[in-house]
Structure formats: structure tokens, C-alpha cells
């Protein structure tokens, strides 16, 4: 991760790609429509506080508003926050993720939360619930259906057992 000393704005992804050859390591090429809040020429430092596959936290110090570039792929599903406030991710140098940050000390967090993963989780949760309900109520429904098909009616409440009525035997 780095704070670009130079920010170059271009109009299209094709122009962004064409501008990459010959760039030095502290330059960021951003799309003009995406780059709204930062300023060029900020200086500062970036420390990686945490780096996991689905979460990256950076401690950033800037002398004035600028950009922070994370040299990770700008893949759909990532969201960014600066000090807990959601912010837009800007594509830097055609491939990387960048965010605008205000002057001062800040925590910049990137989280991978793709929508497809959430949808899949909800579908799996509902499917699991239906399976559990089916395993619990399935045998009861089958028993009731079996009793009715034999012409009887299932008992609605448990009955108490009464002693059998004894009748005298008839002689043969």
C-alpha cells in the first residue's frame, strides 16, 4: 500500500492502461469520474495493520487529503471504509484498489463481501430449515395419512386407558 505523490486523471480504462508504461512506483492513474474526493500530491505513510483474504486494515497518516492505493486486485465485491464510514473504491493503475482519505491519522478498511455469497447463505439457511421441518413433521404427516387411508381417524388427544370390561363366558 502507498500514498501516491502524483495522481494522474484519465477519462477511460483504455487511457488508464495506456498510461501505465513508464510510471514510477509512487504515481496513481485514476479514472476522472471515480476520483472525486482526494487531492494530488499528498504525502504520508501507510502501515498494514491486518491482512487476511477477506479483510485488509491499513493505518494511514496524510498531511492533506489524498489517496491511499492498495496493490491488490480491484475485484467486484470489495467495500471500503475510512474510520468506519463507507467510501467509494477507485480503480488505480487499471488493476488496484484506492480510496480517498482526509488529512490526519485514519484507519482504512477493505472488506470482501460479495452479494452472491450472501444470497447463497440465505438460500442454504432456508433449505436447511425446510429439511429440518420435513424430518420432524414428515413422519407425523405420513402416519396421519396412513390412518385416514385405512378409514379411521387419528386421535386428536391422548386417551386414558380404562380397564377392560370383563364379560362372563358363555358355555359351549
PDB file of C-alpha atoms in Angstrom:
ATOM      1  CA  UNK A   1       0.000   0.000   0.000  1.00  0.00           C
ATOM      2  CA  UNK A   2       1.176   3.527  -0.664  1.00  0.00           C
ATOM      3  CA  UNK A   3       0.209   7.192  -0.788  1.00  0.00           C
ATOM      4  CA  UNK A   4       0.762   8.356  -4.377  1.00  0.00           C
ATOM      5  CA  UNK A   5       2.818  11.540  -4.668  1.00  0.00           C
ATOM      6  CA  UNK A   6       1.427  12.063  -8.163  1.00  0.00           C
ATOM      7  CA  UNK A   7      -2.138  11.448  -9.304  1.00  0.00           C
ATOM      8  CA  UNK A   8      -2.962  11.455 -12.970  1.00  0.00           C
ATOM      9  CA  UNK A   9      -6.616  11.559 -14.051  1.00  0.00           C
ATOM     10  CA  UNK A  10      -7.741   9.971 -17.302  1.00  0.00           C
ATOM     11  CA  UNK A  11     -11.127   9.575 -18.988  1.00  0.00           C
ATOM     12  CA  UNK A  12     -11.369   5.841 -19.734  1.00  0.00           C
ATOM     13  CA  UNK A  13      -9.971   2.467 -18.685  1.00  0.00           C
ATOM     14  CA  UNK A  14      -8.190   2.263 -22.056  1.00  0.00           C
ATOM     15  CA  UNK A  15      -6.382   5.549 -21.351  1.00  0.00           C
ATOM     16  CA  UNK A  16      -5.578   4.265 -17.880  1.00  0.00           C
ATOM     17  CA  UNK A  17      -3.955   1.162 -19.351  1.00  0.00           C
ATOM     18  CA  UNK A  18      -2.057   3.193 -21.968  1.00  0.00           C
ATOM     19  CA  UNK A  19      -0.641   5.463 -19.236  1.00  0.00           C
ATOM     20  CA  UNK A  20       0.905   2.624 -17.217  1.00  0.00           C
ATOM     21  CA  UNK A  21       4.164   2.008 -19.120  1.00  0.00           C
ATOM     22  CA  UNK A  22       6.900   4.192 -17.687  1.00  0.00           C
ATOM     23  CA  UNK A  23       5.094   5.074 -14.429  1.00  0.00           C
ATOM     24  CA  UNK A  24       7.238   5.333 -11.346  1.00  0.00           C
ATOM     25  CA  UNK A  25       6.141   3.489  -8.214  1.00  0.00           C
ATOM     26  CA  UNK A  26       4.534   6.441  -6.442  1.00  0.00           C
ATOM     27  CA  UNK A  27       2.155   7.529  -9.204  1.00  0.00           C
ATOM     28  CA  UNK A  28      -1.511   6.571  -9.408  1.00  0.00           C
ATOM     29  CA  UNK A  29      -3.550   6.767 -12.598  1.00  0.00           C
ATOM     30  CA  UNK A  30      -7.228   7.178 -11.705  1.00  0.00           C
ATOM     31  CA  UNK A  31     -10.412   7.462 -13.708  1.00  0.00           C
ATOM     32  CA  UNK A  32     -11.655  11.059 -13.645  1.00  0.00           C
ATOM     33  CA  UNK A  33     -15.284  10.071 -12.960  1.00  0.00           C
ATOM     34  CA  UNK A  34     -14.300   7.982  -9.928  1.00  0.00           C
ATOM     35  CA  UNK A  35     -11.705  10.313  -8.399  1.00  0.00           C
ATOM     36  CA  UNK A  36     -13.771  12.895  -6.569  1.00  0.00           C
ATOM     37  CA  UNK A  37     -12.561  13.471  -3.008  1.00  0.00           C
ATOM     38  CA  UNK A  38      -8.789  13.201  -2.927  1.00  0.00           C
ATOM     39  CA  UNK A  39      -6.069  15.578  -3.950  1.00  0.00           C
ATOM     40  CA  UNK A  40      -2.859  15.012  -5.827  1.00  0.00           C
ATOM     41  CA  UNK A  41       0.454  15.473  -4.072  1.00  0.00           C
ATOM     42  CA  UNK A  42      -0.438  14.326  -0.559  1.00  0.00           C
ATOM     43  CA  UNK A  43       2.385  12.816   1.426  1.00  0.00           C
ATOM     44  CA  UNK A  44       2.061  10.368   4.237  1.00  0.00           C
ATOM     45  CA  UNK A  45       2.624   6.854   5.448  1.00  0.00           C
ATOM     46  CA  UNK A  46       0.708   3.588   5.297  1.00  0.00           C
ATOM     47  CA  UNK A  47       1.111   0.642   7.677  1.00  0.00           C
ATOM     48  CA  UNK A  48      -0.683  -2.670   7.137  1.00  0.00           C
ATOM     49  CA  UNK A  49      -2.452  -3.374  10.452  1.00  0.00           C
ATOM     50  CA  UNK A  50      -4.125  -6.608   9.316  1.00  0.00           C
ATOM     51  CA  UNK A  51      -4.072  -8.573   6.082  1.00  0.00           C
ATOM     52  CA  UNK A  52      -6.429 -11.510   5.589  1.00  0.00           C
ATOM     53  CA  UNK A  53      -8.046 -12.896   2.460  1.00  0.00           C
ATOM     54  CA  UNK A  54     -11.355 -11.100   3.098  1.00  0.00           C
ATOM     55  CA  UNK A  55     -10.225  -8.149   5.244  1.00  0.00           C
ATOM     56  CA  UNK A  56      -7.390  -5.619   4.925  1.00  0.00           C
ATOM     57  CA  UNK A  57      -6.884  -2.866   7.521  1.00  0.00           C
ATOM     58  CA  UNK A  58      -4.447  -0.016   6.958  1.00  0.00           C
ATOM     59  CA  UNK A  59      -3.266   2.693   9.346  1.00  0.00           C
ATOM     60  CA  UNK A  60      -2.817   5.829   7.276  1.00  0.00           C
ATOM     61  CA  UNK A  61      -1.351   9.243   8.064  1.00  0.00           C
ATOM     62  CA  UNK A  62      -1.718  12.009   5.460  1.00  0.00           C
ATOM     63  CA  UNK A  63      -0.513  15.625   5.560  1.00  0.00           C
ATOM     64  CA  UNK A  64      -3.541  16.691   3.488  1.00  0.00           C
ATOM     65  CA  UNK A  65      -6.454  14.947   1.737  1.00  0.00           C
ATOM     66  CA  UNK A  66      -5.201  12.400  -0.759  1.00  0.00           C
ATOM     67  CA  UNK A  67      -5.422   8.825  -1.914  1.00  0.00           C
ATOM     68  CA  UNK A  68      -4.314   5.511  -0.467  1.00  0.00           C
ATOM     69  CA  UNK A  69      -3.586   2.782  -3.019  1.00  0.00           C
ATOM     70  CA  UNK A  70      -3.674  -0.884  -2.055  1.00  0.00           C
ATOM     71  CA  UNK A  71      -1.791  -3.047  -4.510  1.00  0.00           C
ATOM     72  CA  UNK A  72      -4.483  -5.720  -4.575  1.00  0.00           C
ATOM     73  CA  UNK A  73      -6.813  -6.572  -7.429  1.00  0.00           C
ATOM     74  CA  UNK A  74      -9.838  -4.286  -7.804  1.00  0.00           C
ATOM     75  CA  UNK A  75     -12.274  -7.187  -7.954  1.00  0.00           C
ATOM     76  CA  UNK A  76     -16.073  -6.745  -7.557  1.00  0.00           C
ATOM     77  CA  UNK A  77     -17.387  -7.485  -4.075  1.00  0.00           C
ATOM     78  CA  UNK A  78     -14.913  -5.321  -2.129  1.00  0.00           C
ATOM     79  CA  UNK A  79     -16.147  -2.438   0.010  1.00  0.00           C
ATOM     80  CA  UNK A  80     -14.096   0.211   1.800  1.00  0.00           C
ATOM     81  CA  UNK A  81     -14.417   2.265   4.966  1.00  0.00           C
ATOM     82  CA  UNK A  82     -12.392   5.161   6.308  1.00  0.00           C
ATOM     83  CA  UNK A  83     -12.747   5.353  10.102  1.00  0.00           C
ATOM     84  CA  UNK A  84     -15.916   3.240   9.855  1.00  0.00           C
ATOM     85  CA  UNK A  85     -17.580   5.439   7.227  1.00  0.00           C
ATOM     86  CA  UNK A  86     -18.274   3.725   3.908  1.00  0.00           C
ATOM     87  CA  UNK A  87     -16.388   5.247   0.990  1.00  0.00           C
ATOM     88  CA  UNK A  88     -16.057   4.604  -2.731  1.00  0.00           C
ATOM     89  CA  UNK A  89     -13.298   2.424  -4.118  1.00  0.00           C
ATOM     90  CA  UNK A  90     -11.421   3.937  -7.037  1.00  0.00           C
ATOM     91  CA  UNK A  91      -9.574   1.787  -9.583  1.00  0.00           C
ATOM     92  CA  UNK A  92      -5.946   2.855  -9.596  1.00  0.00           C
ATOM     93  CA  UNK A  93      -3.422   1.914 -12.291  1.00  0.00           C
ATOM     94  CA  UNK A  94      -6.063  -0.194 -14.070  1.00  0.00           C
ATOM     95  CA  UNK A  95      -5.748  -3.014 -11.531  1.00  0.00           C
ATOM     96  CA  UNK A  96      -5.510  -1.826  -7.920  1.00  0.00           C
ATOM     97  CA  UNK A  97      -7.918  -0.501  -5.292  1.00  0.00           C
ATOM     98  CA  UNK A  98      -7.654   3.036  -3.959  1.00  0.00           C
ATOM     99  CA  UNK A  99      -9.685   5.270  -1.648  1.00  0.00           C
ATOM    100  CA  UNK A 100      -9.720   8.978  -0.941  1.00  0.00           C
ATOM    101  CA  UNK A 101      -8.808   9.834   2.650  1.00  0.00           C
ATOM    102  CA  UNK A 102      -8.791  13.127   4.563  1.00  0.00           C
ATOM    103  CA  UNK A 103      -5.718  14.627   6.207  1.00  0.00           C
ATOM    104  CA  UNK A 104      -4.602  13.136   9.515  1.00  0.00           C
ATOM    105  CA  UNK A 105      -4.447   9.667  11.100  1.00  0.00           C
ATOM    106  CA  UNK A 106      -7.086   7.201   9.834  1.00  0.00           C
ATOM    107  CA  UNK A 107      -7.993   3.519   9.657  1.00  0.00           C
ATOM    108  CA  UNK A 108      -8.788   2.391   6.110  1.00  0.00           C
ATOM    109  CA  UNK A 109     -10.520  -0.999   5.893  1.00  0.00           C
ATOM    110  CA  UNK A 110     -11.265  -3.102   2.842  1.00  0.00           C
ATOM    111  CA  UNK A 111     -13.787  -5.956   3.238  1.00  0.00           C
ATOM    112  CA  UNK A 112     -14.711  -8.640   0.736  1.00  0.00           C
ATOM    113  CA  UNK A 113     -18.483  -9.155   0.925  1.00  0.00           C
ATOM    114  CA  UNK A 114     -19.790 -10.321  -2.443  1.00  0.00           C
ATOM    115  CA  UNK A 115     -23.561 -10.220  -2.924  1.00  0.00           C
ATOM    116  CA  UNK A 116     -23.595 -13.760  -4.374  1.00  0.00           C
ATOM    117  CA  UNK A 117     -22.123 -15.105  -1.141  1.00  0.00           C
ATOM    118  CA  UNK A 118     -24.891 -13.510   0.936  1.00  0.00           C
ATOM    119  CA  UNK A 119     -27.609 -14.798  -1.417  1.00  0.00           C
ATOM    120  CA  UNK A 120     -26.132 -18.303  -1.293  1.00  0.00           C
ATOM    121  CA  UNK A 121     -26.006 -18.187   2.508  1.00  0.00           C
ATOM    122  CA  UNK A 122     -29.680 -17.190   2.774  1.00  0.00           C
ATOM    123  CA  UNK A 123     -30.755 -19.904   0.319  1.00  0.00           C
ATOM    124  CA  UNK A 124     -28.735 -22.512   2.229  1.00  0.00           C
ATOM    125  CA  UNK A 125     -30.217 -21.378   5.535  1.00  0.00           C
ATOM    126  CA  UNK A 126     -33.799 -21.661   4.247  1.00  0.00           C
ATOM    127  CA  UNK A 127     -33.103 -25.029   2.626  1.00  0.00           C
ATOM    128  CA  UNK A 128     -31.664 -26.355   5.876  1.00  0.00           C
ATOM    129  CA  UNK A 129     -34.694 -25.102   7.806  1.00  0.00           C
ATOM    130  CA  UNK A 130     -37.058 -26.829   5.353  1.00  0.00           C
ATOM    131  CA  UNK A 131     -35.128 -30.098   5.678  1.00  0.00           C
ATOM    132  CA  UNK A 132     -35.345 -29.956   9.474  1.00  0.00           C
ATOM    133  CA  UNK A 133     -39.081 -29.214   9.322  1.00  0.00           C
ATOM    134  CA  UNK A 134     -39.544 -32.066   6.845  1.00  0.00           C
ATOM    135  CA  UNK A 135     -37.629 -34.508   9.031  1.00  0.00           C
ATOM    136  CA  UNK A 136     -39.668 -33.528  12.067  1.00  0.00           C
ATOM    137  CA  UNK A 137     -43.162 -33.302  10.565  1.00  0.00           C
ATOM    138  CA  UNK A 138     -42.777 -35.804   7.721  1.00  0.00           C
ATOM    139  CA  UNK A 139     -43.342 -38.933   9.840  1.00  0.00           C
ATOM    140  CA  UNK A 140     -46.358 -37.320  11.555  1.00  0.00           C
ATOM    141  CA  UNK A 141     -47.965 -36.420   8.233  1.00  0.00           C
ATOM    142  CA  UNK A 142     -47.286 -39.928   6.879  1.00  0.00           C
ATOM    143  CA  UNK A 143     -48.864 -41.541   9.968  1.00  0.00           C
ATOM    144  CA  UNK A 144     -51.968 -39.330   9.735  1.00  0.00           C
ATOM    145  CA  UNK A 145     -52.302 -40.084   6.017  1.00  0.00           C
ATOM    146  CA  UNK A 146     -51.948 -43.816   6.687  1.00  0.00           C
ATOM    147  CA  UNK A 147     -54.642 -43.831   9.379  1.00  0.00           C
ATOM    148  CA  UNK A 148     -57.052 -41.920   7.166  1.00  0.00           C
ATOM    149  CA  UNK A 149     -56.445 -44.209   4.197  1.00  0.00           C
ATOM    150  CA  UNK A 150     -57.479 -47.169   6.357  1.00  0.00           C
ATOM    151  CA  UNK A 151     -60.774 -45.437   7.149  1.00  0.00           C
ATOM    152  CA  UNK A 152     -60.005 -44.383  10.681  1.00  0.00           C
ATOM    153  CA  UNK A 153     -59.438 -41.050  12.241  1.00  0.00           C
ATOM    154  CA  UNK A 154     -56.322 -40.196  14.122  1.00  0.00           C
ATOM    155  CA  UNK A 155     -56.829 -39.449  17.771  1.00  0.00           C
ATOM    156  CA  UNK A 156     -56.887 -35.734  18.428  1.00  0.00           C
ATOM    157  CA  UNK A 157     -55.907 -36.036  22.067  1.00  0.00           C
ATOM    158  CA  UNK A 158     -54.288 -38.803  24.013  1.00  0.00           C
ATOM    159  CA  UNK A 159     -56.860 -41.045  25.640  1.00  0.00           C
ATOM    160  CA  UNK A 160     -56.609 -42.648  29.032  1.00  0.00           C
ATOM    161  CA  UNK A 161     -56.761 -46.377  29.170  1.00  0.00           C
ATOM    162  CA  UNK A 162     -59.747 -47.782  31.008  1.00  0.00           C
ATOM    163  CA  UNK A 163     -59.728 -51.287  32.378  1.00  0.00           C
ATOM    164  CA  UNK A 164     -61.228 -53.874  30.056  1.00  0.00           C
ATOM    165  CA  UNK A 165     -64.827 -54.848  30.626  1.00  0.00           C
ATOM    166  CA  UNK A 166     -64.992 -58.453  31.746  1.00  0.00           C
ATOM    167  CA  UNK A 167     -67.929 -60.475  30.476  1.00  0.00           C
ATOM    168  CA  UNK A 168     -68.826 -63.879  31.691  1.00  0.00           C
ATOM    169  CA  UNK A 169     -68.036 -66.711  29.359  1.00  0.00           C
ATOM    170  CA  UNK A 170     -70.812 -68.348  27.530  1.00  0.00           C
ATOM    171  CA  UNK A 171     -70.901 -72.117  27.835  1.00  0.00           C
ATOM    172  CA  UNK A 172     -70.272 -74.025  24.677  1.00  0.00           C
TER     173      UNK A 172
END
